[in-house]
């Protein structure tokens, strides 16, 4: 695929941080990656391999040390482009705002009129199953509910690119499957491009069109698995035989890297 | 009322009754202090007669100005300092030792600078209050989780908006802690300044009454200052508690 036609395009993207010892910590890359418009891409990789770092580079939250990132044909260099929504790995609810106000925060910069805003906020809250808690404060919610508030705050903007960093980490397996279904439905309805980081191989295999596998730090792409699922799909595809094949391949690619991460490489 | 609250009220009542008793049996003589019920009666008389109104008004106005300035300047300074690490580290020793400096020592200097009007008194009140606001606001700003700043940036807020809409709201309970100190400190500054060098205000009236053995004026004014300071403090504490309760703290 040419760089221009991709929705998001990364070329030679590298990130180093100043390390505590005074040297440099090579966290990521070089990474080359293209996301097709409307594609659902999942990223798996061992802990600390640079997944969140990669997400923040794409979001424009920090500039890459080397390489270029383009979103919709425009280069991102540490500035935040319009049309991107992020759900962070950590709890990012604003504790002084009610659930409703947290979600409405996502529409601060949007031009739509107040009545339409209120309506959209209410709809998204309902979609996330938080209607009874609209007036509650984040401290009164469970971890999983808070994560749903953050997802709602992102969805309400209807971003064209959604970056999700382990958004279901705080959820139980059943809820996780159902939230996965919701995300698939939204993805189909909005046509957004989705970039999902997860540590759950089955979640990646169930949701994504394509799964990028990252090496241990410094994170590089070591495998890309096309799932070839139909666009119309839900969590029931886990019953299909291909599902087992995909997760087995992911694990095969990852096992060695994960061993490196916990210091057991041979 | 909870049991603890009841105990607290009982302790205060017991202390007042003890004073009452010590005055009644003459352990504390009338030249030293009036019994509490007479202080309250005199306070009522002063307030009704209005003869201290000018002094009360002057002190409260100056204290409000000094407090508001300390709060505004303190918050703004903290917000700016938080963004400039080198500047902040330079000033850190000043903040750390600030309350070891006897500000009143600078009173002559302030008079030279600002003249003999209300300004030097407000200046001292402000100087005593402002650093408590700065230090506590910085403490709050340090605690803002990085992910909240990132979330705000993703919503395309500019630096000033991040400070006003995210960092300061997050730090609000800490700012209130600073405000509570500032109320007490500015009052100390203003009244102390009136004590030493002023022709009016409650501090001046208290010291004037003291020099004239006028206990019927001195003690009620002291009680009034206590009442005002404690009421504002209680109101701010209540607000602070509410904000923290909302966050499950
Ligand atoms: N702001 C930073 N400053 C210094 N080092 C950082 C910073 N952010 C990340 N790192 C380092 O970069 C490496 C990758 O971190 P990152 O958070 O991207 O990992 P991750 O793949 O998201 O891990 P996990 O699956 O545990 O969330 C880590 O070694 C981390 O210590
Ligand atoms: Mg991460």
XYZ file of C-alpha atoms in Angstrom, chain A residues 56 59 61 80-82 84 86 88 90-96 105-106 108-109 137 139 153 157, chain B residues 145 147-158 161 165-167 169-170 245-249:
48
model
C 1.097 8.100 22.214
C -1.923 10.357 19.026
C 1.169 13.292 22.476
C -2.711 16.690 18.355
C -4.655 16.246 15.132
C -8.434 16.583 15.015
C -8.472 11.171 17.000
C -7.875 7.886 22.823
C -5.814 5.356 27.959
C -4.845 4.196 33.192
C -8.043 5.579 34.625
C -8.428 8.981 32.954
C -11.779 10.057 34.420
C -11.815 13.585 35.820
C -12.647 12.933 39.486
C -14.284 16.324 40.098
C -15.921 16.957 28.143
C -15.337 15.037 24.915
C -15.802 20.713 24.471
C -14.290 21.650 21.146
C -18.871 10.810 40.438
C -15.129 7.594 42.823
C -15.946 10.305 26.440
C -16.715 12.784 19.603
C -1.965 12.332 37.227
C -2.898 10.670 32.172
C -5.395 13.454 32.971
C -3.161 16.010 31.282
C -2.857 13.692 28.295
C -6.622 13.228 28.188
C -7.026 17.007 28.140
C -4.450 17.389 25.364
C -6.315 14.802 23.307
C -9.423 16.973 23.659
C -7.197 19.638 22.061
C -7.077 21.961 25.041
C -4.277 24.519 25.004
C -7.001 25.562 29.279
C -9.926 23.203 33.296
C -7.919 20.211 34.497
C -4.897 20.935 36.675
C -9.808 21.715 39.389
C -7.848 18.590 40.303
C -15.883 13.165 49.629
C -16.869 13.462 45.986
C -13.561 11.829 45.143
C -14.054 9.094 47.698
C -11.338 10.476 49.957
